Amino acid sequence: MTTLQAMFDVRGKSVIVTGGASGIGRAYAEVMADNGARVCILDINADGLNAAVADMKGDGGDVWGQVVDLSDRAAVALAFDAVASRNGRIDVVFANAGIDAGPGFLSTDGGRNAEGAIDVLDDCHWDRVIEVNLTSVYTTVKHSARHMKATGGGRIIVTSSIAAQINEAIVGTPYMPAKAGVDHFVRQMAMELGAFAILVNCISPGPFMTNIAGGRLKIPEDRKAFEAQSLIGRIGHTEDIKGLALYLASPCSSYVTGSQIVIDGGAMHRIK
């Protein structure tokens, strides 16, 4: 009989988490480390990375970090090679790094927000959001596949968003096409990589209390707007996402690939 422990066993797995110094990425790193995986966090924020690694090591985790800008393709390749050299392989990758796209064309009270209008959107801002939220996923998956093919398979888990599946006027416009591209890319990669025993899936969060919105959810009016979308009346906490992360990284999800798993407190139903 298969035990619960065996179904969710990630002990000894070599895991990479991009953007793992805070927020949802840190939750991924914590749940992997707490359950015996060997975790490497890649993040551009050196201070946050050092603090996260110190905290997890203090809790007994096998965790280390590398300061990497995920938009630097050569640096990403070198970072993956370093993990494979240290651990002998790469088993699980959480492609999580992402940035906020700023305010949308409507404010939370329904009024027009001139700063978020398409005709004044800064081209460099558009490029940066697409570069980090979509192109870095391509780079991460590329190097994950390169190493996982060599060792017989693995898991790639990408952080998308419910923004990939809906239109949202109070979120910056570049965010939606970036995440929609992520969803489609994940399905494409699941088709290509399944033959190599590499499973590729999305976690699609709704509003979570993280740093990605630049503290926006700490503003009462903005927080209320997002809380009103939830069917259970609250924004997600990073602890809420750990069970899903462990599920997708473990043997329990061995027949799941090409999926977008929504974790949003039911917000999509209310938005629709």
mmCIF file of C-alpha atoms in Angstrom:
data_model
loop_
_atom_site.group_PDB
_atom_site.id
_atom_site.type_symbol
_atom_site.label_atom_id
_atom_site.label_comp_id
_atom_site.label_asym_id
_atom_site.label_seq_id
_atom_site.Cartn_x
_atom_site.Cartn_y
_atom_site.Cartn_z
ATOM 1 C CA MET A 1 0.000 0.000 0.000
ATOM 2 C CA THR A 2 1.307 3.441 -0.942
ATOM 3 C CA THR A 3 1.818 5.601 2.111
ATOM 4 C CA LEU A 4 1.106 9.302 2.337
ATOM 5 C CA GLN A 5 4.794 9.927 3.022
ATOM 6 C CA ALA A 6 5.835 8.075 -0.143
ATOM 7 C CA MET A 7 3.284 9.923 -2.268
ATOM 8 C CA PHE A 8 4.694 13.313 -1.261
ATOM 9 C CA ASP A 9 8.353 12.310 -0.880
ATOM 10 C CA VAL A 10 10.843 14.894 -2.217
ATOM 11 C CA ARG A 11 13.744 13.933 0.064
ATOM 12 C CA GLY A 12 17.105 14.358 -1.657
ATOM 13 C CA LYS A 13 15.623 16.005 -4.747
ATOM 14 C CA SER A 14 17.756 18.689 -6.375
ATOM 15 C CA VAL A 15 15.518 21.749 -6.613
ATOM 16 C CA ILE A 16 15.924 25.218 -8.130
ATOM 17 C CA VAL A 17 13.574 28.088 -7.274
ATOM 18 C CA THR A 18 13.869 31.294 -9.285
ATOM 19 C CA GLY A 19 12.757 34.458 -7.530
ATOM 20 C CA GLY A 20 12.820 32.516 -4.276
ATOM 21 C CA ALA A 21 14.035 35.215 -1.905
ATOM 22 C CA SER A 22 10.532 36.375 -1.009
ATOM 23 C CA GLY A 23 6.828 35.829 -1.512
ATOM 24 C CA ILE A 24 5.508 32.796 -3.340
ATOM 25 C CA GLY A 25 8.996 31.719 -4.441
ATOM 26 C CA ARG A 26 10.198 31.682 -0.866
ATOM 27 C CA ALA A 27 7.203 29.530 0.066
ATOM 28 C CA TYR A 28 8.205 27.039 -2.635
ATOM 29 C CA ALA A 29 11.772 26.941 -1.325
ATOM 30 C CA GLU A 30 10.619 26.534 2.270
ATOM 31 C CA VAL A 31 8.262 23.634 1.630
ATOM 32 C CA MET A 32 10.877 21.819 -0.438
ATOM 33 C CA ALA A 33 13.595 22.347 2.170
ATOM 34 C CA ASP A 34 11.279 21.427 5.048
ATOM 35 C CA ASN A 35 10.592 18.115 3.339
ATOM 36 C CA GLY A 36 14.203 17.156 2.733
ATOM 37 C CA ALA A 37 15.002 18.511 -0.742
ATOM 38 C CA ARG A 38 18.301 20.175 -1.626
ATOM 39 C CA VAL A 39 17.314 23.681 -2.665
ATOM 40 C CA CYS A 40 19.107 26.381 -4.635
ATOM 41 C CA ILE A 41 17.441 29.794 -4.796
ATOM 42 C CA LEU A 42 18.188 32.125 -7.709
ATOM 43 C CA ASP A 43 17.281 35.768 -7.135
ATOM 44 C CA ILE A 44 18.462 39.227 -8.150
ATOM 45 C CA ASN A 45 18.000 40.613 -4.618
ATOM 46 C CA ALA A 46 21.237 39.758 -2.801
ATOM 47 C CA ASP A 47 20.130 40.964 0.635
ATOM 48 C CA GLY A 48 16.791 39.184 0.443
ATOM 49 C CA LEU A 49 18.457 36.039 -0.871
ATOM 50 C CA ASN A 50 21.020 35.943 1.925
ATOM 51 C CA ALA A 51 18.309 36.451 4.550
ATOM 52 C CA ALA A 52 16.084 33.726 3.095
ATOM 53 C CA VAL A 53 18.935 31.227 2.857
ATOM 54 C CA ALA A 54 20.040 31.980 6.414
ATOM 55 C CA ASP A 55 16.513 31.502 7.752
ATOM 56 C CA MET A 56 16.004 28.180 5.983
ATOM 57 C CA LYS A 57 19.423 26.872 6.932
ATOM 58 C CA GLY A 58 18.659 27.876 10.499
ATOM 59 C CA ASP A 59 15.600 25.634 10.311
ATOM 60 C CA GLY A 60 17.781 22.741 9.186
ATOM 61 C CA GLY A 61 17.288 23.039 5.446
ATOM 62 C CA ASP A 62 19.860 22.107 2.808
ATOM 63 C CA VAL A 63 19.652 25.484 1.053
ATOM 64 C CA TRP A 64 22.029 27.764 -0.824
ATOM 65 C CA GLY A 65 21.625 30.671 -3.185
ATOM 66 C CA GLN A 66 23.047 32.401 -6.233
ATOM 67 C CA VAL A 67 22.508 36.045 -7.151
ATOM 68 C CA VAL A 68 21.224 35.948 -10.730
ATOM 69 C CA ASP A 69 19.321 38.347 -12.960
ATOM 70 C CA LEU A 70 16.898 35.978 -14.704
ATOM 71 C CA SER A 71 16.911 38.200 -17.783
ATOM 72 C CA ASP A 72 20.649 37.436 -18.215
ATOM 73 C CA ARG A 73 20.523 34.240 -20.258
ATOM 74 C CA ALA A 74 24.204 33.403 -19.947
ATOM 75 C CA ALA A 75 24.064 33.827 -16.168
ATOM 76 C CA VAL A 76 21.057 31.520 -15.947
ATOM 77 C CA ALA A 77 22.858 28.821 -17.920
ATOM 78 C CA LEU A 78 25.880 29.046 -15.628
ATOM 79 C CA ALA A 79 23.697 28.920 -12.510
ATOM 80 C CA PHE A 80 21.974 25.733 -13.683
ATOM 81 C CA ASP A 81 25.309 24.157 -14.488
ATOM 82 C CA ALA A 82 26.535 25.023 -10.989
ATOM 83 C CA VAL A 83 23.546 23.312 -9.369
ATOM 84 C CA ALA A 84 23.942 20.220 -11.538
ATOM 85 C CA SER A 85 27.650 20.074 -10.709
ATOM 86 C CA ARG A 86 27.002 20.416 -6.984
ATOM 87 C CA ASN A 87 24.061 17.994 -6.737
ATOM 88 C CA GLY A 88 24.737 15.677 -9.659
ATOM 89 C CA ARG A 89 21.400 16.469 -11.277
ATOM 90 C CA ILE A 90 18.388 18.807 -11.343
ATOM 91 C CA ASP A 91 15.071 17.179 -10.466
ATOM 92 C CA VAL A 92 12.592 19.992 -9.858
ATOM 93 C CA VAL A 93 12.559 23.595 -11.065
ATOM 94 C CA PHE A 94 10.144 26.286 -9.952
ATOM 95 C CA ALA A 95 10.195 29.013 -12.637
ATOM 96 C CA ASN A 96 8.788 31.698 -10.408
ATOM 97 C CA ALA A 97 10.647 34.972 -10.986
ATOM 98 C CA GLY A 98 8.357 37.832 -11.937
ATOM 99 C CA ILE A 99 7.718 41.541 -11.515
ATOM 100 C CA ASP A 100 4.697 43.769 -11.072
ATOM 101 C CA ALA A 101 3.365 45.658 -14.087
ATOM 102 C CA GLY A 102 2.087 48.639 -12.121
ATOM 103 C CA PRO A 103 -1.454 50.043 -12.080
ATOM 104 C CA GLY A 104 -4.005 49.365 -14.791
ATOM 105 C CA PHE A 105 -6.125 51.774 -16.790
ATOM 106 C CA LEU A 106 -8.771 51.848 -14.049
ATOM 107 C CA SER A 107 -8.320 52.665 -10.371
ATOM 108 C CA THR A 108 -9.901 50.530 -7.672
ATOM 109 C CA ASP A 109 -12.857 52.935 -7.452
ATOM 110 C CA GLY A 110 -13.605 52.465 -11.158
ATOM 111 C CA GLY A 111 -12.202 55.786 -12.331
ATOM 112 C CA ARG A 112 -9.817 56.152 -15.226
ATOM 113 C CA ASN A 113 -6.117 56.010 -14.339
ATOM 114 C CA ALA A 114 -4.137 58.106 -16.802
ATOM 115 C CA GLU A 115 -0.843 56.495 -15.770
ATOM 116 C CA GLY A 116 -2.042 53.070 -16.908
ATOM 117 C CA ALA A 117 -3.423 54.126 -20.301
ATOM 118 C CA ILE A 118 -2.013 52.278 -23.321
ATOM 119 C CA ASP A 119 -1.141 55.477 -25.201
ATOM 120 C CA VAL A 120 1.202 56.645 -22.427
ATOM 121 C CA LEU A 121 2.631 53.241 -21.483
ATOM 122 C CA ASP A 122 6.421 53.421 -21.423
ATOM 123 C CA ASP A 123 7.961 51.104 -24.014
ATOM 124 C CA CYS A 124 10.847 50.182 -21.709
ATOM 125 C CA HIS A 125 8.359 49.191 -19.006
ATOM 126 C CA TRP A 126 6.513 46.935 -21.460
ATOM 127 C CA ASP A 127 9.789 45.330 -22.551
ATOM 128 C CA ARG A 128 10.965 44.712 -18.979
ATOM 129 C CA VAL A 129 7.687 43.092 -17.882
ATOM 130 C CA ILE A 130 7.699 40.762 -20.896
ATOM 131 C CA GLU A 131 11.411 40.040 -20.440
ATOM 132 C CA VAL A 132 11.123 38.994 -16.781
ATOM 133 C CA ASN A 133 7.629 37.487 -16.700
ATOM 134 C CA LEU A 134 7.737 35.580 -19.994
ATOM 135 C CA THR A 135 11.179 35.427 -21.586
ATOM 136 C CA SER A 136 12.905 34.402 -18.351
ATOM 137 C CA VAL A 137 10.482 31.464 -18.151
ATOM 138 C CA TYR A 138 11.633 30.385 -21.613
ATOM 139 C CA THR A 139 15.266 30.577 -20.474
ATOM 140 C CA THR A 140 14.553 28.706 -17.246
ATOM 141 C CA VAL A 141 12.632 25.920 -18.989
ATOM 142 C CA LYS A 142 15.306 25.655 -21.680
ATOM 143 C CA HIS A 143 18.071 24.931 -19.194
ATOM 144 C CA SER A 144 15.823 22.754 -17.035
ATOM 145 C CA ALA A 145 15.124 20.560 -20.068
ATOM 146 C CA ARG A 146 18.804 20.444 -21.003
ATOM 147 C CA HIS A 147 19.735 18.947 -17.646
ATOM 148 C CA MET A 148 16.624 16.832 -17.069
ATOM 149 C CA LYS A 149 16.888 15.082 -20.426
ATOM 150 C CA ALA A 150 20.384 13.982 -19.477
ATOM 151 C CA THR A 151 19.214 12.377 -16.232
ATOM 152 C CA GLY A 152 15.906 10.823 -17.278
ATOM 153 C CA GLY A 153 13.231 13.360 -16.380
ATOM 154 C CA GLY A 154 12.011 15.869 -13.838
ATOM 155 C CA ARG A 155 9.392 18.442 -12.924
ATOM 156 C CA ILE A 156 9.062 22.033 -14.120
ATOM 157 C CA ILE A 157 6.538 24.156 -12.245
ATOM 158 C CA VAL A 158 5.878 27.654 -13.546
ATOM 159 C CA THR A 159 4.195 30.442 -11.616
ATOM 160 C CA SER A 160 1.587 31.967 -13.891
ATOM 161 C CA SER A 161 -1.486 33.917 -12.727
ATOM 162 C CA ILE A 162 -5.243 34.027 -13.129
ATOM 163 C CA ALA A 163 -4.380 37.157 -15.146
ATOM 164 C CA ALA A 164 -3.527 34.753 -17.983
ATOM 165 C CA GLN A 165 -7.179 33.726 -18.224
ATOM 166 C CA ILE A 166 -9.099 36.923 -17.484
ATOM 167 C CA ASN A 167 -9.045 40.631 -18.238
ATOM 168 C CA GLU A 168 -8.231 42.836 -15.256
ATOM 169 C CA ALA A 169 -8.500 46.614 -15.548
ATOM 170 C CA ILE A 170 -6.757 47.507 -12.280
ATOM 171 C CA VAL A 171 -3.555 45.579 -13.110
ATOM 172 C CA GLY A 172 -0.944 46.948 -15.517
ATOM 173 C CA THR A 173 -1.650 45.930 -19.113
ATOM 174 C CA PRO A 174 1.695 44.172 -19.877
ATOM 175 C CA TYR A 175 1.063 41.645 -17.105
ATOM 176 C CA MET A 176 -1.867 39.921 -18.847
ATOM 177 C CA PRO A 177 -0.198 39.066 -22.182
ATOM 178 C CA ALA A 178 2.981 38.028 -20.369
ATOM 179 C CA LYS A 179 1.108 35.522 -18.222
ATOM 180 C CA ALA A 180 -1.089 34.363 -21.111
ATOM 181 C CA GLY A 181 2.107 33.603 -22.979
ATOM 182 C CA VAL A 182 3.387 31.655 -19.983
ATOM 183 C CA ASP A 183 0.265 29.469 -19.938
ATOM 184 C CA HIS A 184 0.508 28.657 -23.629
ATOM 185 C CA PHE A 185 4.241 28.041 -23.394
ATOM 186 C CA VAL A 186 3.694 25.577 -20.541
ATOM 187 C CA ARG A 187 1.196 23.591 -22.620
ATOM 188 C CA GLN A 188 3.623 23.576 -25.549
ATOM 189 C CA MET A 189 6.483 22.388 -23.355
ATOM 190 C CA ALA A 190 4.336 19.667 -21.784
ATOM 191 C CA MET A 191 3.703 18.365 -25.316
ATOM 192 C CA GLU A 192 7.371 18.443 -26.240
ATOM 193 C CA LEU A 193 8.955 17.211 -23.034
ATOM 194 C CA GLY A 194 6.539 14.487 -21.942
ATOM 195 C CA ALA A 195 8.432 11.978 -24.083
ATOM 196 C CA PHE A 196 11.455 12.634 -21.869
ATOM 197 C CA ALA A 197 9.546 12.083 -18.596
ATOM 198 C CA ILE A 198 9.587 15.822 -17.867
ATOM 199 C CA LEU A 199 6.277 17.082 -16.484
ATOM 200 C CA VAL A 200 5.496 20.780 -16.984
ATOM 201 C CA ASN A 201 2.687 22.538 -15.122
ATOM 202 C CA CYS A 202 1.503 25.985 -14.019
ATOM 203 C CA ILE A 203 0.452 27.256 -10.649
ATOM 204 C CA SER A 204 -1.950 30.138 -11.312
ATOM 205 C CA PRO A 205 -2.400 32.284 -8.187
ATOM 206 C CA GLY A 206 -4.957 34.965 -7.647
ATOM 207 C CA PRO A 207 -4.181 37.873 -5.297
ATOM 208 C CA PHE A 208 -1.527 36.925 -2.722
ATOM 209 C CA MET A 209 0.110 39.072 -0.082
ATOM 210 C CA THR A 210 3.623 39.337 -1.547
ATOM 211 C CA ASN A 211 6.112 42.015 -2.563
ATOM 212 C CA ILE A 212 5.278 41.823 -6.274
ATOM 213 C CA ALA A 213 2.710 44.610 -6.102
ATOM 214 C CA GLY A 214 5.223 46.923 -4.455
ATOM 215 C CA GLY A 215 3.225 47.035 -1.243
ATOM 216 C CA ARG A 216 0.018 47.846 -3.115
ATOM 217 C CA LEU A 217 -2.064 45.350 -1.159
ATOM 218 C CA LYS A 218 -1.128 47.126 2.063
ATOM 219 C CA ILE A 219 -3.156 50.130 0.856
ATOM 220 C CA PRO A 220 -6.641 49.602 2.360
ATOM 221 C CA GLU A 221 -8.595 50.629 -0.763
ATOM 222 C CA ASP A 222 -6.567 48.389 -3.054
ATOM 223 C CA ARG A 223 -6.653 45.468 -0.660
ATOM 224 C CA LYS A 224 -10.433 45.720 -0.297
ATOM 225 C CA ALA A 225 -10.817 45.626 -4.080
ATOM 226 C CA PHE A 226 -8.902 42.356 -4.300
ATOM 227 C CA GLU A 227 -10.523 40.879 -1.187
ATOM 228 C CA ALA A 228 -13.928 41.547 -2.740
ATOM 229 C CA GLN A 229 -13.003 39.248 -5.621
ATOM 230 C CA SER A 230 -12.410 36.268 -3.328
ATOM 231 C CA LEU A 231 -15.279 33.921 -2.549
ATOM 232 C CA ILE A 232 -13.835 33.413 0.932
ATOM 233 C CA GLY A 233 -13.257 37.083 1.624
ATOM 234 C CA ARG A 234 -9.496 37.246 1.914
ATOM 235 C CA ILE A 235 -6.265 37.520 -0.025
ATOM 236 C CA GLY A 236 -4.008 34.470 -0.206
ATOM 237 C CA HIS A 237 -1.086 33.968 2.174
ATOM 238 C CA THR A 238 2.088 32.301 1.010
ATOM 239 C CA GLU A 239 1.444 29.373 3.366
ATOM 240 C CA ASP A 240 -1.671 28.625 1.278
ATOM 241 C CA ILE A 241 0.414 27.682 -1.755
ATOM 242 C CA LYS A 242 2.860 25.251 -0.155
ATOM 243 C CA GLY A 243 0.633 22.174 -0.407
ATOM 244 C CA LEU A 244 0.097 22.650 -4.128
ATOM 245 C CA ALA A 245 3.812 23.165 -4.700
ATOM 246 C CA LEU A 246 4.650 19.957 -2.836
ATOM 247 C CA TYR A 247 1.979 18.069 -4.779
ATOM 248 C CA LEU A 248 3.378 19.094 -8.173
ATOM 249 C CA ALA A 249 6.980 18.356 -7.155
ATOM 250 C CA SER A 250 6.214 14.921 -5.694
ATOM 251 C CA PRO A 251 5.235 11.447 -6.960
ATOM 252 C CA CYS A 252 1.638 12.286 -6.076
ATOM 253 C CA SER A 253 1.275 14.222 -9.363
ATOM 254 C CA SER A 254 3.031 11.698 -11.615
ATOM 255 C CA TYR A 255 0.179 11.765 -14.182
ATOM 256 C CA VAL A 256 -0.282 15.540 -14.292
ATOM 257 C CA THR A 257 1.270 17.649 -17.041
ATOM 258 C CA GLY A 258 0.253 20.618 -19.180
ATOM 259 C CA SER A 259 -2.114 21.857 -16.474
ATOM 260 C CA GLN A 260 -2.861 25.315 -15.127
ATOM 261 C CA ILE A 261 -3.928 24.814 -11.523
ATOM 262 C CA VAL A 262 -5.743 27.857 -10.163
ATOM 263 C CA ILE A 263 -5.333 28.859 -6.509
ATOM 264 C CA ASP A 264 -7.280 32.076 -6.031
ATOM 265 C CA GLY A 265 -9.930 31.697 -3.324
ATOM 266 C CA GLY A 266 -12.509 31.449 -6.106
ATOM 267 C CA ALA A 267 -11.748 34.934 -7.422
ATOM 268 C CA MET A 268 -12.062 33.943 -11.074
ATOM 269 C CA HIS A 269 -15.700 32.967 -10.553
ATOM 270 C CA ARG A 270 -16.586 36.362 -9.128
ATOM 271 C CA ILE A 271 -14.600 38.263 -11.757
ATOM 272 C CA LYS A 272 -16.331 36.388 -14.565
#
